[in-house]
Amino acid sequence: MKTIDDINFSGKRALIRVDFNVPLNEKYEITDPTRINAALPTIRKILADGGSVILMSHLGRPKGGPEHKYSLSHLVPFISKALGLKVKFADDCIGESARTLASSLKPGEVLLLENLRFYKEEEKGDEAFAEKLSKLGDVYVNDAFGTAHRAHASTAVIAKFFHNAKMFGYVMGNELASIDRVMKNGEKPFTAILGGAKISGKIEIIENLLPKVNHLIVGGGMMFTFIKAMGGHTGKSLVEEDLIGLAAEILEKAKKLGVTIHLATDALIADKFDNEANRKVCPAGEIPEGWMGLDIGPKTVADFRQVIHDSKTILWNGPMGVFEMSNFENGTREIALAIAEATANGAYSLVGGGDSVAAVNKYDLADKVSYVSTGGGAMLEYIEGKELPGVSFVLA
Ligand code: AMP
């Protein structure tokens, strides 16, 4: 796997696909710069070698033409400050002005291109558009893990135009190494923790995980489909009726593979979907009519904590309950804490997927787990065992 450590960028213009799709407030200020900060080491390495950098990204979901609110110009002050230099800006990602600015870059200079998705061709993976972009740099670096599961012009197709000059940046390299470490070389016992609202969308992940893990902890809304499959009473809890049969099959398959599936034994239930609802703890398979489970109960927390503490490799995706509501966040917080404690005791932990990442940030634990994935969708597809175009086109 070729990475930016394999070459010296002196005198080269590196065209880097970054994931600068950051949230902005109404004043166009960045409210969470995690993705930009993640790409800084890649940029710094190239500049330190004596190369110059051309950054390209998408931002938001423009309708296929320029929209001021999605302009990458909003990011220039932040990136300039972070790098301690004045970042140049091209108000069109292709065309005469981008070409002139790119070709006149001097070593140590950085140019940011306007939003790639102002062209419909980007998401279509249009070859002619990718070729125009490719003319801007001597070397292509893909460092956008968040879009690596998309075969877009700038994330994949463009790599065709850089024969021996295409590689991964540190974000891509670290993300892939971290997932590979868990999925391919994880020290046992390996525990995967899945939560969130639904099983649908996570079926392929479960199927790919089962042959690899020793323990599968299932929390969140998705546990109730399993509990119902085992004959439990789930009241008004979230249940995917059409997936009850599949949940039963997964339980059966796990048994055959020697994987222990841990489901909640008690649940914190509520009489409505509201933080101020009446609530009580009851056995997870004996939820009264009219009540719904919105978090795992205290006995379950203790049991799950024990499994996590005994693990050497941990993968976490999805909250244990409706953690956005303070009265139902305990399970998610306790599981996040247990993962941090296990990590301190030598386990390797990977956290990924929007809500689990939000949870570790909420509880200030991001630096107490081994790795926090910046790309939710891409990480999940990689865990499902799918090929990521952002990876395969660079390796081709
Ligand atoms: P997902 O996008 O499938 O990972 O689901 C994340 C969402 O699941 C979060 O917004 C949680 O509030 C929600 N969630 C977790 N547990 C439950 C539950 N027991 N009932 C309903 N929603 C839940």
Tab-separated table of C-alpha atoms and ligand atoms in Angstrom:
chain	number	residue	atom	x	y	z
A	1	MET	CA	0.000	0.000	0.000
A	2	LYS	CA	1.659	3.223	-1.155
A	3	THR	CA	1.425	6.104	1.308
A	4	ILE	CA	2.809	9.604	1.428
A	5	ASP	CA	5.716	8.380	3.558
A	6	ASP	CA	7.020	6.514	0.514
A	7	ILE	CA	7.912	9.605	-1.486
A	8	ASN	CA	9.569	12.975	-1.153
A	9	PHE	CA	7.269	15.746	-2.398
A	10	SER	CA	10.008	18.289	-3.016
A	11	GLY	CA	9.037	20.415	-6.026
A	12	LYS	CA	5.810	18.449	-6.549
A	13	ARG	CA	2.234	19.714	-6.597
A	14	ALA	CA	0.125	17.276	-4.591
A	15	LEU	CA	-3.582	17.203	-5.404
A	16	ILE	CA	-5.222	15.949	-2.205
A	17	ARG	CA	-8.843	14.772	-1.937
A	18	VAL	CA	-9.743	15.643	1.638
A	19	ASP	CA	-13.021	15.303	3.497
A	20	PHE	CA	-13.708	18.872	4.589
A	21	ASN	CA	-17.448	18.298	4.808
A	22	VAL	CA	-17.659	20.042	8.182
A	23	PRO	CA	-20.731	21.465	9.917
A	24	LEU	CA	-21.139	25.268	9.688
A	25	ASN	CA	-23.407	27.552	11.709
A	26	GLU	CA	-25.508	30.368	10.226
A	27	LYS	CA	-22.460	32.672	10.311
A	28	TYR	CA	-20.524	30.083	8.280
A	29	GLU	CA	-18.290	29.296	11.237
A	30	ILE	CA	-17.063	25.735	11.628
A	31	THR	CA	-18.777	24.098	14.611
A	32	ASP	CA	-16.773	20.857	14.525
A	33	PRO	CA	-13.351	20.988	12.800
A	34	THR	CA	-12.492	17.313	13.467
A	35	ARG	CA	-12.275	16.400	9.787
A	36	ILE	CA	-10.048	19.345	8.884
A	37	ASN	CA	-7.775	18.725	11.860
A	38	ALA	CA	-7.487	15.074	10.867
A	39	ALA	CA	-6.047	16.043	7.445
A	40	LEU	CA	-3.449	18.508	8.739
A	41	PRO	CA	-0.610	15.979	9.260
A	42	THR	CA	-0.859	14.905	5.605
A	43	ILE	CA	-0.717	18.514	4.410
A	44	ARG	CA	2.143	19.366	6.763
A	45	LYS	CA	4.260	16.405	5.635
A	46	ILE	CA	3.977	17.433	1.969
A	47	LEU	CA	4.760	21.083	2.720
A	48	ALA	CA	7.697	20.085	4.940
A	49	ASP	CA	9.152	18.071	2.045
A	50	GLY	CA	9.095	21.224	-0.087
A	51	GLY	CA	5.973	20.377	-2.058
A	52	SER	CA	2.857	22.445	-2.660
A	53	VAL	CA	-0.702	21.375	-1.939
A	54	ILE	CA	-3.991	21.641	-3.807
A	55	LEU	CA	-6.943	20.690	-1.608
A	56	MET	CA	-10.249	19.508	-3.028
A	57	SER	CA	-13.407	18.478	-1.167
A	58	HIS	CA	-17.161	18.578	-1.188
A	59	LEU	CA	-19.252	20.419	1.391
A	60	GLY	CA	-22.911	19.712	2.080
A	61	ARG	CA	-25.367	18.695	-0.580
A	62	PRO	CA	-25.540	21.402	-3.243
A	63	LYS	CA	-28.094	20.820	-5.988
A	64	GLY	CA	-25.491	20.678	-8.770
A	65	GLY	CA	-24.532	24.348	-9.145
A	66	PRO	CA	-22.836	27.027	-7.033
A	67	GLU	CA	-24.579	27.879	-3.723
A	68	HIS	CA	-22.950	30.416	-1.413
A	69	LYS	CA	-23.820	28.503	1.750
A	70	TYR	CA	-21.831	25.508	0.506
A	71	SER	CA	-18.807	27.486	-0.661
A	72	LEU	CA	-15.475	26.152	0.595
A	73	SER	CA	-14.302	29.772	0.819
A	74	HIS	CA	-15.886	29.722	4.307
A	75	LEU	CA	-13.109	27.367	5.415
A	76	VAL	CA	-10.148	29.460	4.236
A	77	PRO	CA	-9.636	31.433	7.498
A	78	PHE	CA	-9.679	28.284	9.636
A	79	ILE	CA	-7.278	26.320	7.441
A	80	SER	CA	-4.952	29.317	7.066
A	81	LYS	CA	-4.786	29.692	10.844
A	82	ALA	CA	-4.304	25.972	11.437
A	83	LEU	CA	-1.388	25.803	8.965
A	84	GLY	CA	0.033	29.220	9.825
A	85	LEU	CA	0.026	30.438	6.220
A	86	LYS	CA	-2.297	32.176	3.797
A	87	VAL	CA	-4.311	29.580	1.903
A	88	LYS	CA	-5.195	30.606	-1.682
A	89	PHE	CA	-8.666	29.951	-3.036
A	90	ALA	CA	-9.894	29.048	-6.526
A	91	ASP	CA	-13.568	29.955	-6.913
A	92	ASP	CA	-14.064	27.157	-9.434
A	93	CYS	CA	-12.558	23.691	-9.019
A	94	ILE	CA	-11.794	23.353	-12.748
A	95	GLY	CA	-11.294	25.885	-15.563
A	96	GLU	CA	-8.794	28.581	-16.381
A	97	SER	CA	-8.505	30.237	-12.948
A	98	ALA	CA	-7.940	26.952	-11.098
A	99	ARG	CA	-5.311	25.934	-13.664
A	100	THR	CA	-3.473	29.249	-13.433
A	101	LEU	CA	-3.508	29.279	-9.632
A	102	ALA	CA	-2.392	25.645	-9.428
A	103	SER	CA	0.432	25.983	-11.943
A	104	SER	CA	1.810	29.092	-10.236
A	105	LEU	CA	1.939	27.498	-6.768
A	106	LYS	CA	5.362	27.665	-5.144
A	107	PRO	CA	6.783	25.081	-2.722
A	108	GLY	CA	5.161	25.530	0.672
A	109	GLU	CA	1.964	27.073	-0.737
A	110	VAL	CA	-1.576	25.752	-0.395
A	111	LEU	CA	-4.529	26.209	-2.753
A	112	LEU	CA	-8.106	25.261	-1.836
A	113	LEU	CA	-10.532	24.545	-4.669
A	114	GLU	CA	-14.223	25.442	-4.638
A	115	ASN	CA	-16.783	22.737	-3.801
A	116	LEU	CA	-16.468	19.748	-6.163
A	117	ARG	CA	-20.196	19.060	-5.928
A	118	PHE	CA	-21.009	22.339	-7.647
A	119	TYR	CA	-20.576	20.043	-10.651
A	120	LYS	CA	-23.006	17.144	-11.051
A	121	GLU	CA	-20.144	15.300	-12.744
A	122	GLU	CA	-18.423	14.796	-9.379
A	123	GLU	CA	-20.989	12.397	-7.921
A	124	LYS	CA	-21.553	10.785	-11.317
A	125	GLY	CA	-17.888	9.804	-11.430
A	126	ASP	CA	-17.542	11.546	-14.792
A	127	GLU	CA	-14.202	10.710	-16.455
A	128	ALA	CA	-13.800	13.972	-18.379
A	129	PHE	CA	-14.366	15.962	-15.175
A	130	ALA	CA	-11.911	13.738	-13.282
A	131	GLU	CA	-9.339	14.264	-16.023
A	132	LYS	CA	-9.712	18.052	-15.801
A	133	LEU	CA	-9.138	17.887	-12.049
A	134	SER	CA	-6.154	15.594	-12.535
A	135	LYS	CA	-4.364	18.247	-14.623
A	136	LEU	CA	-4.009	20.417	-11.518
A	137	GLY	CA	-1.463	18.232	-9.709
A	138	ASP	CA	1.582	16.038	-10.329
A	139	VAL	CA	0.641	13.540	-7.622
A	140	TYR	CA	-2.769	12.376	-6.350
A	141	VAL	CA	-3.299	11.754	-2.651
A	142	ASN	CA	-6.589	10.330	-1.429
A	143	ASP	CA	-7.112	11.255	2.216
A	144	ALA	CA	-10.912	11.369	2.289
A	145	PHE	CA	-11.950	8.257	4.160
A	146	GLY	CA	-15.474	9.649	4.695
A	147	THR	CA	-16.207	9.369	0.961
A	148	ALA	CA	-14.059	6.316	0.200
A	149	HIS	CA	-17.198	4.197	-0.314
A	150	ARG	CA	-18.284	6.393	-3.237
A	151	ALA	CA	-16.979	6.021	-6.795
A	152	HIS	CA	-16.998	9.765	-7.410
A	153	ALA	CA	-14.748	11.624	-9.857
A	154	SER	CA	-12.386	13.026	-7.202
A	155	THR	CA	-12.443	10.065	-4.792
A	156	ALA	CA	-11.821	7.217	-7.222
A	157	VAL	CA	-12.030	7.823	-10.994
A	158	ILE	CA	-9.305	10.489	-10.946
A	159	ALA	CA	-6.727	7.915	-9.788
A	160	LYS	CA	-6.691	6.485	-13.347
A	161	PHE	CA	-4.887	9.595	-14.532
A	162	PHE	CA	-1.974	9.203	-12.115
A	163	HIS	CA	-0.211	5.997	-13.019
A	164	ASN	CA	2.573	5.685	-10.501
A	165	ALA	CA	1.727	8.845	-8.621
A	166	LYS	CA	-1.355	7.953	-6.568
A	167	MET	CA	-1.374	7.135	-2.879
A	168	PHE	CA	-3.143	7.395	0.477
A	169	GLY	CA	-2.677	10.166	3.016
A	170	TYR	CA	-2.403	9.556	6.741
A	171	VAL	CA	-6.166	9.673	7.404
A	172	MET	CA	-6.842	6.915	4.887
A	173	GLY	CA	-3.820	4.925	5.994
A	174	ASN	CA	-4.740	5.120	9.679
A	175	GLU	CA	-8.410	4.348	9.132
A	176	LEU	CA	-7.662	1.276	7.027
A	177	ALA	CA	-4.952	0.069	9.389
A	178	SER	CA	-7.232	0.504	12.379
A	179	ILE	CA	-10.158	-1.390	10.840
A	180	ASP	CA	-7.819	-4.102	9.538
A	181	ARG	CA	-6.286	-4.430	12.967
A	182	VAL	CA	-9.719	-5.102	14.427
A	183	MET	CA	-11.219	-7.203	11.640
A	184	LYS	CA	-8.174	-9.184	10.545
A	185	ASN	CA	-5.644	-9.255	13.363
A	186	GLY	CA	-7.710	-8.561	16.469
A	187	GLU	CA	-6.370	-10.110	19.651
A	188	LYS	CA	-8.981	-12.330	21.312
A	189	PRO	CA	-11.392	-12.038	23.011
A	190	PHE	CA	-12.896	-9.774	20.347
A	191	THR	CA	-16.168	-8.080	21.278
A	192	ALA	CA	-18.357	-6.137	18.869
A	193	ILE	CA	-20.964	-3.832	20.381
A	194	LEU	CA	-23.849	-2.852	18.146
A	195	GLY	CA	-26.668	-0.493	19.003
A	196	GLY	CA	-28.767	2.208	17.417
A	197	ALA	CA	-32.319	2.172	16.240
A	198	LYS	CA	-32.571	-0.633	13.742
A	199	ILE	CA	-31.165	-3.959	12.591
A	200	SER	CA	-31.965	-3.168	8.961
A	201	GLY	CA	-28.865	-1.576	7.514
A	202	LYS	CA	-26.668	-3.544	9.906
A	203	ILE	CA	-27.460	-7.076	8.754
A	204	GLU	CA	-24.410	-7.388	6.526
A	205	ILE	CA	-22.208	-6.076	9.305
A	206	ILE	CA	-23.561	-8.668	11.732
A	207	GLU	CA	-23.027	-11.419	9.177
A	208	ASN	CA	-19.452	-10.359	8.486
A	209	LEU	CA	-18.703	-9.976	12.204
A	210	LEU	CA	-20.085	-13.302	13.392
A	211	PRO	CA	-17.216	-15.488	12.106
A	212	LYS	CA	-14.674	-13.100	13.642
A	213	VAL	CA	-15.922	-12.145	17.107
A	214	ASN	CA	-16.165	-14.018	20.392
A	215	HIS	CA	-18.883	-11.775	21.811
A	216	LEU	CA	-21.579	-9.708	20.178
A	217	ILE	CA	-23.308	-7.224	22.459
A	218	VAL	CA	-26.593	-5.925	21.079
A	219	GLY	CA	-28.220	-2.862	22.635
A	220	GLY	CA	-30.340	0.072	21.480
A	221	GLY	CA	-33.652	-0.246	19.722
A	222	MET	CA	-32.333	-3.133	17.631
A	223	MET	CA	-32.176	-5.482	20.629
A	224	PHE	CA	-35.971	-5.675	20.843
A	225	THR	CA	-36.303	-7.490	17.515
A	226	PHE	CA	-33.964	-10.157	18.947
A	227	ILE	CA	-35.832	-10.246	22.253
A	228	LYS	CA	-39.121	-10.689	20.415
A	229	ALA	CA	-37.539	-13.445	18.295
A	230	MET	CA	-36.819	-15.252	21.573
A	231	GLY	CA	-40.466	-14.984	22.588
A	232	GLY	CA	-40.145	-11.925	24.827
A	233	HIS	CA	-42.815	-9.239	25.327
A	234	THR	CA	-41.579	-5.926	24.022
A	235	GLY	CA	-44.624	-3.654	24.469
A	236	LYS	CA	-44.379	-0.529	22.310
A	237	SER	CA	-40.582	-0.840	21.870
A	238	LEU	CA	-39.046	-0.485	18.429
A	239	VAL	CA	-39.415	-3.882	16.739
A	240	GLU	CA	-38.867	-4.656	13.060
A	241	GLU	CA	-41.576	-7.278	12.620
A	242	ASP	CA	-40.308	-8.332	9.184
A	243	LEU	CA	-36.849	-9.051	10.595
A	244	ILE	CA	-37.874	-11.256	13.532
A	245	GLY	CA	-37.178	-14.390	11.467
A	246	LEU	CA	-33.774	-13.095	10.469
A	247	ALA	CA	-32.969	-12.212	14.090
A	248	ALA	CA	-33.789	-15.817	15.055
A	249	GLU	CA	-31.479	-17.061	12.283
A	250	ILE	CA	-28.665	-14.822	13.503
A	251	LEU	CA	-29.076	-16.186	17.044
A	252	GLU	CA	-28.933	-19.720	15.682
A	253	LYS	CA	-25.891	-19.023	13.514
A	254	ALA	CA	-24.055	-17.412	16.426
A	255	LYS	CA	-24.675	-20.511	18.527
A	256	LYS	CA	-23.187	-22.724	15.808
A	257	LEU	CA	-20.126	-20.476	15.500
A	258	GLY	CA	-19.588	-20.375	19.260
A	259	VAL	CA	-20.247	-16.638	19.440
A	260	THR	CA	-21.973	-15.410	22.585
A	261	ILE	CA	-24.681	-12.872	21.802
A	262	HIS	CA	-25.366	-10.654	24.791
A	263	LEU	CA	-28.807	-9.099	24.893
A	264	ALA	CA	-30.228	-6.873	27.607
A	265	THR	CA	-31.779	-8.706	30.525
A	266	ASP	CA	-33.382	-5.571	31.940
A	267	ALA	CA	-34.489	-2.355	30.268
A	268	LEU	CA	-35.299	1.193	31.288
A	269	ILE	CA	-38.808	1.658	29.961
A	270	ALA	CA	-40.975	4.732	29.393
A	271	ASP	CA	-44.693	5.304	28.806
A	272	LYS	CA	-43.925	7.676	25.911
A	273	PHE	CA	-40.994	8.738	23.710
A	274	ASP	CA	-40.125	11.742	25.838
A	275	ASN	CA	-37.358	12.625	28.275
A	276	GLU	CA	-40.003	13.519	30.885
A	277	ALA	CA	-42.003	10.310	30.427
A	278	ASN	CA	-42.776	8.081	33.423
A	279	ARG	CA	-40.040	5.458	33.600
A	280	LYS	CA	-39.126	2.266	35.405
A	281	VAL	CA	-36.823	-0.737	35.101
A	282	CYS	CA	-38.237	-4.134	34.145
A	283	PRO	CA	-37.016	-7.433	32.653
A	284	ALA	CA	-36.239	-6.761	28.973
A	285	GLY	CA	-38.592	-9.529	27.803
A	286	GLU	CA	-41.499	-8.501	30.032
A	287	ILE	CA	-42.278	-4.981	28.927
A	288	PRO	CA	-45.915	-4.121	29.732
A	289	GLU	CA	-48.365	-3.059	26.998
A	290	GLY	CA	-48.111	0.656	26.274
A	291	TRP	CA	-44.495	0.946	27.501
A	292	MET	CA	-41.300	1.061	25.458
A	293	GLY	CA	-37.649	0.303	26.198
A	294	LEU	CA	-35.472	3.372	25.690
A	295	ASP	CA	-32.265	2.247	27.403
A	296	ILE	CA	-30.588	-0.838	28.825
A	297	GLY	CA	-31.174	-1.422	32.548
A	298	PRO	CA	-28.639	-1.393	35.424
A	299	LYS	CA	-28.097	-5.168	35.567
A	300	THR	CA	-27.445	-5.206	31.802
A	301	VAL	CA	-24.993	-2.333	32.187
A	302	ALA	CA	-23.057	-4.342	34.777
A	303	ASP	CA	-23.085	-7.487	32.598
A	304	PHE	CA	-22.000	-5.641	29.421
A	305	ARG	CA	-19.277	-3.812	31.384
A	306	GLN	CA	-17.848	-7.149	32.480
A	307	VAL	CA	-17.723	-8.524	28.932
A	308	ILE	CA	-16.017	-5.326	27.745
A	309	HIS	CA	-13.470	-5.398	30.559
A	310	ASP	CA	-12.565	-8.982	29.655
A	311	SER	CA	-11.996	-8.115	25.955
A	312	LYS	CA	-8.733	-7.429	24.135
A	313	THR	CA	-10.297	-6.034	20.930
A	314	ILE	CA	-13.454	-3.922	20.912
A	315	LEU	CA	-15.504	-2.509	18.064
A	316	TRP	CA	-18.371	-0.163	18.929
A	317	ASN	CA	-21.085	1.136	16.624
A	318	GLY	CA	-24.404	2.526	17.799
A	319	PRO	CA	-25.795	3.832	21.113
A	320	MET	CA	-27.327	1.560	23.767
A	321	GLY	CA	-30.403	3.745	24.144
A	322	VAL	CA	-31.880	7.115	23.243
A	323	PHE	CA	-28.771	8.874	24.550
A	324	GLU	CA	-29.856	12.232	23.137
A	325	MET	CA	-32.345	12.350	26.073
A	326	SER	CA	-30.602	12.753	29.439
A	327	ASN	CA	-32.880	10.271	31.227
A	328	PHE	CA	-31.995	7.531	28.747
A	329	GLU	CA	-28.274	8.133	28.232
A	330	ASN	CA	-26.927	6.088	31.132
A	331	GLY	CA	-26.410	2.834	29.207
A	332	THR	CA	-24.529	4.533	26.364
A	333	ARG	CA	-22.354	6.553	28.747
A	334	GLU	CA	-21.512	3.502	30.870
A	335	ILE	CA	-20.582	1.441	27.817
A	336	ALA	CA	-18.388	4.296	26.525
A	337	LEU	CA	-16.686	4.480	29.946
A	338	ALA	CA	-16.174	0.714	30.058
A	339	ILE	CA	-14.515	0.835	26.611
A	340	ALA	CA	-12.211	3.620	27.813
A	341	GLU	CA	-11.329	1.589	30.925
A	342	ALA	CA	-10.634	-1.546	28.887
A	343	THR	CA	-8.433	0.529	26.570
A	344	ALA	CA	-6.472	1.854	29.554
A	345	ASN	CA	-5.944	-1.801	30.530
A	346	GLY	CA	-4.443	-2.666	27.155
A	347	ALA	CA	-7.383	-3.470	24.877
A	348	TYR	CA	-7.549	-2.037	21.335
A	349	SER	CA	-10.823	-0.171	20.734
A	350	LEU	CA	-12.301	1.212	17.541
A	351	VAL	CA	-15.351	3.458	17.672
A	352	GLY	CA	-17.196	4.377	14.507
A	353	GLY	CA	-20.527	5.531	13.168
A	354	GLY	CA	-22.055	8.957	13.717
A	355	ASP	CA	-23.874	8.354	16.992
A	356	SER	CA	-21.144	6.434	18.808
A	357	VAL	CA	-18.625	9.074	17.783
A	358	ALA	CA	-21.031	11.746	19.056
A	359	ALA	CA	-21.285	9.775	22.308
A	360	VAL	CA	-17.532	9.470	22.937
A	361	ASN	CA	-17.211	13.179	22.226
A	362	LYS	CA	-20.136	14.006	24.532
A	363	TYR	CA	-18.468	12.117	27.384
A	364	ASP	CA	-14.989	13.483	26.567
A	365	LEU	CA	-13.608	10.036	25.857
A	366	ALA	CA	-12.366	10.461	22.280
A	367	ASP	CA	-8.712	10.360	23.378
A	368	LYS	CA	-9.327	7.435	25.742
A	369	VAL	CA	-10.249	4.942	23.035
A	370	SER	CA	-7.682	3.623	20.543
A	371	TYR	CA	-9.231	5.013	17.370
A	372	VAL	CA	-12.282	7.067	16.443
A	373	SER	CA	-13.264	6.604	12.814
A	374	THR	CA	-14.025	9.819	10.921
A	375	GLY	CA	-16.032	8.057	8.229
A	376	GLY	CA	-19.252	6.452	9.393
A	377	GLY	CA	-20.642	5.062	6.139
A	378	ALA	CA	-17.243	4.130	4.725
A	379	MET	CA	-16.226	2.349	7.916
A	380	LEU	CA	-19.442	0.351	8.008
A	381	GLU	CA	-19.078	-0.710	4.367
A	382	TYR	CA	-15.482	-1.743	4.969
A	383	ILE	CA	-16.570	-3.780	7.995
A	384	GLU	CA	-19.280	-5.369	5.851
A	385	GLY	CA	-16.420	-6.646	3.734
A	386	LYS	CA	-17.179	-4.450	0.706
A	387	GLU	CA	-14.507	-3.043	-1.551
A	388	LEU	CA	-14.181	0.740	-1.223
A	389	PRO	CA	-13.713	2.501	-4.606
A	390	GLY	CA	-11.588	5.164	-2.899
A	391	VAL	CA	-9.198	2.370	-1.980
A	392	SER	CA	-9.372	0.059	-4.988
A	393	PHE	CA	-8.838	2.804	-7.596
A	394	VAL	CA	-5.681	3.949	-5.810
A	395	LEU	CA	-4.392	0.392	-5.532
A	396	ALA	CA	-5.245	-0.468	-9.177
B	1	AMP	P1	-28.690	4.295	14.099
B	1	AMP	O1	-28.722	5.463	13.176
B	1	AMP	O2	-29.425	3.080	13.595
B	1	AMP	O3	-27.299	3.960	14.590
B	1	AMP	O4	-29.530	4.718	15.383
B	1	AMP	C1	-29.152	5.774	16.240
B	1	AMP	C2	-30.378	6.200	16.998
B	1	AMP	O5	-30.932	5.098	17.674
B	1	AMP	C3	-30.122	7.255	18.041
B	1	AMP	O6	-30.682	8.451	17.616
B	1	AMP	C4	-30.839	6.710	19.275
B	1	AMP	O7	-31.651	7.667	19.908
B	1	AMP	C5	-31.719	5.615	18.705
B	1	AMP	N1	-32.062	4.594	19.696
B	1	AMP	C6	-31.222	3.929	20.507
B	1	AMP	N2	-31.895	3.111	21.321
B	1	AMP	C7	-33.207	3.239	21.024
B	1	AMP	C8	-34.408	2.652	21.539
B	1	AMP	N3	-34.363	1.759	22.535
B	1	AMP	N4	-35.559	3.030	20.987
B	1	AMP	C9	-35.584	3.930	19.977
B	1	AMP	N5	-34.504	4.522	19.461
B	1	AMP	C10	-33.316	4.179	19.985
